[in-house]
Coordinates of C-alpha atoms in Angstrom, one line a residue:
X1 CA 67.0 -31.8 13.1
X2 CA 63.4 -32.4 12.6
X3 CA 63.4 -28.5 11.7
X4 CA 66.2 -28.7 9.3
X5 CA 64.7 -31.6 7.6
X6 CA 61.5 -29.8 7.5
X7 CA 63.4 -26.7 5.8
X8 CA 65.1 -28.8 3.4
X9 CA 62.2 -30.7 2.3
X10 CA 60.3 -27.3 1.6
X11 CA 63.4 -26.0 -0.3
X12 CA 63.1 -29.2 -2.3
X13 CA 59.5 -28.9 -3.0
X14 CA 59.6 -25.1 -3.8
X15 CA 62.4 -26.0 -6.5
X16 CA 60.1 -28.6 -8.1
X17 CA 57.4 -26.5 -8.3
X18 CA 59.6 -23.9 -10.0
X19 CA 61.1 -26.4 -12.3
X20 CA 57.6 -27.5 -13.3
X21 CA 56.2 -24.2 -13.5
X22 CA 58.9 -23.2 -15.9
X23 CA 58.3 -26.0 -18.0
X24 CA 54.7 -25.4 -18.4
X25 CA 55.4 -21.7 -19.4
X26 CA 58.0 -22.6 -21.9
X27 CA 57.1 -20.5 -25.1
X28 CA 57.9 -19.8 -28.3
X29 CA 57.0 -17.7 -31.6
X30 CA 56.8 -18.4 -35.3
X31 CA 58.1 -18.9 -37.6
X32 CA 60.4 -21.7 -36.7
X33 CA 63.0 -20.8 -39.1
X34 CA 63.4 -18.1 -41.3
X35 CA 62.8 -19.8 -44.3
X36 CA 61.7 -23.4 -45.3
X37 CA 59.1 -24.4 -47.9
X38 CA 57.0 -27.7 -47.7
X39 CA 57.9 -28.4 -43.8
X40 CA 57.9 -32.1 -42.7
X41 CA 58.3 -33.7 -39.3
X42 CA 58.3 -37.2 -37.7
X43 CA 58.7 -37.9 -33.9
X44 CA 60.6 -41.4 -33.0
X45 CA 62.4 -42.4 -29.8
X46 CA 62.2 -39.0 -28.4
X47 CA 63.4 -36.9 -31.2
X48 CA 61.7 -34.8 -34.1
X49 CA 63.3 -35.5 -37.4
X50 CA 62.6 -32.2 -39.6
X51 CA 63.1 -31.4 -43.1
X52 CA 61.9 -29.0 -45.9
X53 CA 62.8 -28.2 -49.6
X54 CA 66.1 -26.9 -50.3
X55 CA 65.9 -27.6 -54.0
X56 CA 69.5 -29.2 -54.6
X57 CA 69.7 -31.8 -51.5
X58 CA 68.2 -33.5 -48.9
X59 CA 68.7 -32.3 -45.1
X60 CA 67.7 -33.4 -42.0
X61 CA 67.3 -31.8 -38.7
X62 CA 67.2 -33.4 -35.4
X63 CA 65.9 -32.0 -32.0
X64 CA 64.1 -33.1 -28.9
X65 CA 62.2 -29.6 -29.1
X66 CA 60.5 -29.0 -32.3
X67 CA 60.4 -25.1 -31.5
X68 CA 64.1 -24.8 -31.2
X69 CA 64.8 -25.8 -34.8
X70 CA 67.3 -22.8 -35.3
X71 CA 69.7 -24.5 -32.9
X72 CA 69.0 -28.1 -33.8
X73 CA 71.5 -30.7 -35.0
X74 CA 71.6 -30.1 -38.9
X75 CA 73.0 -32.6 -41.5
X76 CA 72.9 -33.1 -45.3
X77 CA 72.1 -36.5 -45.8
X78 CA 72.3 -36.9 -49.7
X79 CA 73.3 -35.2 -52.5
X80 CA 72.2 -36.1 -55.9
X81 CA 74.7 -37.0 -58.5
X82 CA 74.8 -34.2 -61.4
X83 CA 73.6 -35.2 -64.8
X84 CA 70.7 -37.4 -64.0
X85 CA 66.9 -37.3 -64.3
X86 CA 66.7 -36.2 -60.6
X87 CA 69.6 -33.9 -59.9
X88 CA 67.8 -30.6 -59.5
X89 CA 64.7 -29.2 -58.2
X90 CA 64.4 -31.4 -55.1
X91 CA 61.0 -30.6 -53.7
X92 CA 59.0 -31.7 -50.7
X93 CA 61.0 -34.3 -48.9
X94 CA 59.3 -36.5 -46.4
X95 CA 61.2 -38.8 -44.0
X96 CA 59.0 -42.2 -43.2
X97 CA 60.0 -45.5 -40.8
X98 CA 58.5 -48.3 -42.4
X99 CA 59.3 -52.2 -41.3
X100 CA 62.3 -51.0 -39.5
X101 CA 64.1 -48.7 -41.9
X102 CA 64.1 -44.9 -42.9
X103 CA 62.8 -44.1 -46.1
X104 CA 63.0 -40.3 -47.6
X105 CA 60.9 -39.5 -50.6
X106 CA 61.3 -36.6 -52.8
X107 CA 60.4 -35.0 -56.2
X108 CA 63.1 -34.0 -58.2
X109 CA 63.9 -33.6 -62.1
X110 CA 66.8 -32.9 -64.7
X111 CA 66.3 -29.0 -64.6
X112 CA 62.8 -29.1 -66.7
X113 CA 59.8 -29.3 -64.5
X114 CA 57.8 -31.0 -67.0
X115 CA 60.0 -34.3 -66.0
X116 CA 59.4 -34.0 -62.1
X117 CA 59.1 -37.7 -60.7
X118 CA 59.1 -39.1 -57.3
X119 CA 62.2 -40.7 -55.8
X120 CA 63.5 -42.3 -52.7
X121 CA 66.5 -43.2 -50.6
X122 CA 66.7 -45.9 -48.0
X123 CA 68.7 -46.1 -44.7
X124 CA 68.8 -49.1 -42.0
X125 CA 70.3 -47.4 -39.5
X126 CA 68.3 -46.4 -36.2
X127 CA 69.3 -43.1 -36.4
X128 CA 68.5 -41.3 -39.8
X129 CA 71.3 -39.0 -39.5
X130 CA 73.8 -41.8 -39.3
X131 CA 74.4 -44.7 -41.5
X132 CA 74.6 -45.0 -45.5
X133 CA 71.9 -43.8 -47.4
X134 CA 70.9 -45.7 -50.6
X135 CA 69.1 -44.4 -53.7
X136 CA 66.4 -46.9 -54.5
X137 CA 65.1 -45.2 -57.7
X138 CA 61.8 -43.9 -59.1
X139 CA 58.6 -44.8 -57.4
X140 CA 55.6 -44.3 -59.5
X141 CA 52.6 -46.3 -61.5
X142 CA 52.8 -47.3 -65.0
X143 CA 51.8 -44.1 -66.5
X144 CA 54.8 -42.4 -65.5
X145 CA 53.3 -38.8 -65.7
X146 CA 54.4 -35.8 -63.7
X147 CA 54.5 -36.3 -59.9
X148 CA 55.3 -34.3 -56.9
X149 CA 54.4 -34.1 -53.3
X150 CA 54.4 -37.8 -52.5
X151 CA 53.5 -39.1 -49.3
X152 CA 52.9 -42.6 -47.6
X153 CA 50.9 -43.7 -44.9
X154 CA 49.4 -47.0 -43.9
X155 CA 45.7 -48.4 -43.3
X156 CA 44.8 -51.8 -41.8
X157 CA 48.1 -53.1 -42.6
X158 CA 48.3 -51.6 -46.5
X159 CA 50.8 -49.2 -47.4
X160 CA 49.5 -46.3 -49.9
X161 CA 51.2 -43.7 -51.8
X162 CA 49.7 -40.3 -52.3
X163 CA 50.8 -37.6 -54.7
X164 CA 50.0 -34.7 -56.9
X165 CA 50.1 -35.2 -60.6
X166 CA 49.0 -34.5 -64.2
X167 CA 46.4 -36.5 -65.8
X168 CA 48.6 -36.3 -69.3
X169 CA 51.7 -34.7 -70.3
X170 CA 50.8 -31.1 -70.4
X171 CA 50.5 -28.8 -67.3
X172 CA 47.0 -28.2 -67.2
X173 CA 46.0 -29.1 -63.8
X174 CA 47.2 -31.0 -60.6
X175 CA 45.2 -33.5 -59.3
X176 CA 45.6 -35.9 -56.4
X177 CA 46.3 -39.5 -56.9
X178 CA 46.7 -42.8 -54.6
X179 CA 47.7 -46.1 -55.3
X180 CA 48.4 -49.2 -53.2
X181 CA 52.2 -50.3 -52.5
X182 CA 53.9 -53.5 -52.6
X183 CA 56.6 -52.3 -50.6
X184 CA 58.2 -48.7 -49.5
X185 CA 59.4 -48.4 -53.3
X186 CA 57.0 -50.2 -55.6
X187 CA 53.6 -49.3 -56.4
X188 CA 51.1 -52.1 -56.9
X189 CA 48.5 -51.4 -59.3
X190 CA 46.9 -48.5 -61.1
X191 CA 46.6 -45.1 -59.5
X192 CA 43.3 -43.5 -58.9
X193 CA 42.6 -39.7 -58.9
X194 CA 40.8 -38.8 -55.7
X195 CA 40.7 -35.1 -55.9
X196 CA 40.7 -32.4 -58.4
X197 CA 40.2 -28.6 -58.3
X198 CA 36.4 -28.2 -57.8
X199 CA 35.5 -25.0 -55.9
X200 CA 36.5 -21.5 -56.6
X201 CA 38.9 -21.4 -53.6
X202 CA 40.9 -24.1 -55.6
X203 CA 41.2 -22.3 -58.9
X204 CA 43.1 -19.4 -57.9
X205 CA 46.0 -19.9 -60.3
X206 CA 46.9 -17.1 -62.8
X207 CA 50.3 -17.1 -64.0
X208 CA 49.9 -14.2 -66.8
X209 CA 49.2 -14.2 -70.3
X210 CA 52.9 -14.4 -71.3
X211 CA 53.2 -17.6 -69.2
X212 CA 52.8 -21.0 -70.7
X213 CA 50.2 -22.0 -69.6
X214 CA 48.6 -18.8 -68.4
X215 CA 46.7 -20.6 -65.5
X216 CA 46.8 -23.4 -63.7
X217 CA 44.1 -25.1 -61.2
X218 CA 46.0 -26.9 -58.4
X219 CA 45.4 -29.9 -55.7
X220 CA 48.8 -30.7 -54.2
X221 CA 50.9 -31.7 -51.0
X222 CA 48.2 -34.5 -49.7
X223 CA 49.1 -35.2 -46.1
X224 CA 47.0 -37.9 -44.1
X225 CA 45.5 -37.3 -40.7
X226 CA 44.0 -40.1 -38.7
X227 CA 41.3 -39.8 -36.0
X228 CA 39.3 -42.3 -34.4
X229 CA 37.9 -44.3 -37.3
X230 CA 38.4 -41.5 -39.9
X231 CA 40.9 -40.6 -42.3
X232 CA 41.4 -36.9 -43.2
X233 CA 43.3 -36.1 -46.6
X234 CA 44.5 -32.5 -46.0
X235 CA 45.7 -31.1 -49.1
X236 CA 46.9 -27.6 -50.6
X237 CA 44.8 -25.9 -53.0
X238 CA 45.2 -23.2 -55.7
X239 CA 48.7 -22.1 -56.8
X240 CA 51.2 -21.3 -54.3
X241 CA 52.3 -18.1 -56.3
X242 CA 49.0 -16.8 -54.9
X243 CA 48.2 -15.4 -51.7
X244 CA 44.8 -17.8 -51.7
X245 CA 47.0 -20.9 -51.0
X246 CA 45.0 -22.9 -48.7
X247 CA 44.3 -26.2 -47.1
X248 CA 41.3 -28.4 -48.2
X249 CA 40.1 -31.8 -46.9
X250 CA 38.7 -35.0 -48.0
X251 CA 37.2 -37.3 -45.5
X252 CA 37.2 -41.2 -45.6
X253 CA 36.3 -44.1 -43.1
X254 CA 38.8 -46.3 -42.4
X255 CA 37.0 -49.1 -43.4
X256 CA 36.3 -48.0 -46.6
X257 CA 38.0 -48.9 -50.0
X258 CA 40.7 -46.3 -50.2
X259 CA 40.8 -46.6 -54.1
X260 CA 37.2 -45.7 -54.7
X261 CA 37.0 -42.0 -55.4
X262 CA 33.3 -42.0 -53.9
X263 CA 35.1 -43.1 -50.3
X264 CA 36.4 -39.6 -50.2
X265 CA 34.0 -36.9 -49.2
X266 CA 35.5 -33.3 -50.2
X267 CA 34.6 -30.6 -47.7
X268 CA 33.1 -27.4 -49.6
X269 CA 35.3 -24.9 -48.0
X270 CA 38.7 -24.5 -46.9
X271 CA 39.8 -26.0 -43.6
X272 CA 43.1 -23.5 -43.2
X273 CA 43.5 -20.1 -45.3
X274 CA 45.1 -16.9 -45.1
X275 CA 44.8 -14.5 -42.5
X276 CA 45.6 -11.0 -43.8
X277 CA 44.5 -9.2 -40.2
X278 CA 47.4 -11.7 -38.8
X279 CA 49.7 -11.0 -41.5
X280 CA 49.8 -14.8 -42.6
X281 CA 49.4 -15.5 -46.3
X282 CA 49.2 -18.5 -48.7
X283 CA 49.4 -21.0 -45.8
X284 CA 50.0 -24.5 -46.8
X285 CA 51.8 -27.6 -47.7
X286 CA 51.8 -29.0 -44.0
X287 CA 52.5 -31.8 -41.8
X288 CA 51.2 -32.9 -38.5
X289 CA 52.6 -34.1 -35.1
X290 CA 52.0 -34.9 -31.8
X291 CA 53.7 -33.1 -28.7
X292 CA 56.4 -35.3 -26.8
X293 CA 53.9 -36.4 -24.4
X294 CA 51.1 -37.4 -26.8
X295 CA 48.4 -35.3 -25.6
X296 CA 48.4 -32.5 -28.4
X297 CA 47.8 -32.5 -31.9
X298 CA 50.0 -29.8 -33.9
X299 CA 50.0 -28.6 -37.6
X300 CA 53.2 -27.5 -39.3
X301 CA 52.8 -25.5 -42.3
X302 CA 54.8 -22.8 -44.4
X303 CA 53.5 -19.4 -45.1
X304 CA 54.6 -15.8 -46.3
X305 CA 54.5 -12.7 -44.1
X306 CA 53.4 -10.3 -46.8
X307 CA 51.2 -10.4 -49.7
X308 CA 52.6 -11.2 -52.9
X309 CA 55.8 -13.5 -51.8
X310 CA 54.7 -16.4 -53.9
X311 CA 56.3 -19.7 -54.0
X312 CA 60.0 -18.3 -53.1
X313 CA 62.5 -18.5 -50.1
X314 CA 59.9 -15.9 -48.2
X315 CA 58.3 -19.1 -47.2
X316 CA 58.8 -20.0 -43.5
X317 CA 57.8 -23.1 -41.4
X318 CA 55.2 -22.3 -38.6
X319 CA 53.8 -24.5 -35.9
X320 CA 50.5 -24.3 -34.0
X321 CA 48.3 -26.5 -31.8
X322 CA 44.8 -27.7 -33.3
X323 CA 41.8 -29.3 -31.8
X324 CA 39.0 -31.6 -32.8
X325 CA 35.2 -30.5 -33.7
X326 CA 32.1 -32.6 -32.4
X327 CA 31.9 -34.5 -35.6
X328 CA 35.8 -35.9 -35.2
X329 CA 37.0 -33.6 -37.6
X330 CA 40.2 -31.4 -37.2
X331 CA 39.5 -27.6 -36.2
X332 CA 42.9 -26.0 -37.2
X333 CA 41.5 -22.4 -36.5
X334 CA 43.6 -19.5 -38.3
X335 CA 47.1 -19.1 -39.0
X336 CA 48.4 -17.1 -35.7
X337 CA 50.6 -14.0 -35.7
X338 CA 54.3 -13.9 -35.7
X339 CA 54.2 -12.0 -32.5
X340 CA 52.0 -14.3 -30.7
X341 CA 53.6 -15.9 -27.7
X342 CA 52.5 -19.7 -27.9
X343 CA 52.9 -22.7 -25.5
X344 CA 55.6 -24.8 -26.6
X345 CA 54.2 -28.6 -27.3
X346 CA 53.2 -30.6 -23.9
X347 CA 56.2 -32.6 -22.8
X348 CA 56.5 -36.0 -20.7

């Protein structure tokens, strides 16, 4: 009997070790989906909720494993009514959970890019794929200028909104703006410009002599990454229609006045850029997430697999783990090959 008990215990231990080893060896390859620009993900209550630009509606994916988006539950949560200022060109949606409710922010227009503005919908359901989404209207400052690529974040109890916009009414250059928020759908006070294209690597933007305008300098896609006592504003620089689309970084202290442009220090070089040797071009418009066990930091971004593919449907979402430098800043490394077998995010 003791011998049988020992044998049974040994078998159980071997099965547990095998299961543990299998879990540790779980791998994936990029891209996560064949197509999907401006990828965004948020993790809550054991699930990842993912979205990307579709152009005509707002769609959510729900999964416990972000590397398995191809088989995830997928639902269209909102389609705009026809004939409005926000019926077309829905770009860069982001899902946020704020004070017990879900909010999805997005940019949209009436078919004319000059009319792009930021909008938000709200859902009080615990699961954003369930319940009813209510259109809350436009979110913007009093200037009501062109605006895309919205993101929101909280620092020291204050909610802020970030976005990419024009200084005036003409498409000359895209800057990054910040403003305080009174609530998830109301700006409180004036917008403040914290970044404009400054370095050569931020100024690849030729559209051709026949275009109007023929060239645009771009800062867009702002995202906040928090680490210890610092805020890192990671943004996309140069035109997405170029292979030089890359990520730049601004750094500020959590304790600084975030509405003071001098609080933000810009890095002189991109922190993530194309890797022709790895066949990854125009990587950008990212978001961040933690592994399910909270021990790993990951970047989610879109990129092209070949040069010259521009801002179309060839852009696909990719994920890779990143580390931290000794000074506390993120180290994203280089975009990895599609053939690279990557360890999946660490599970609980």
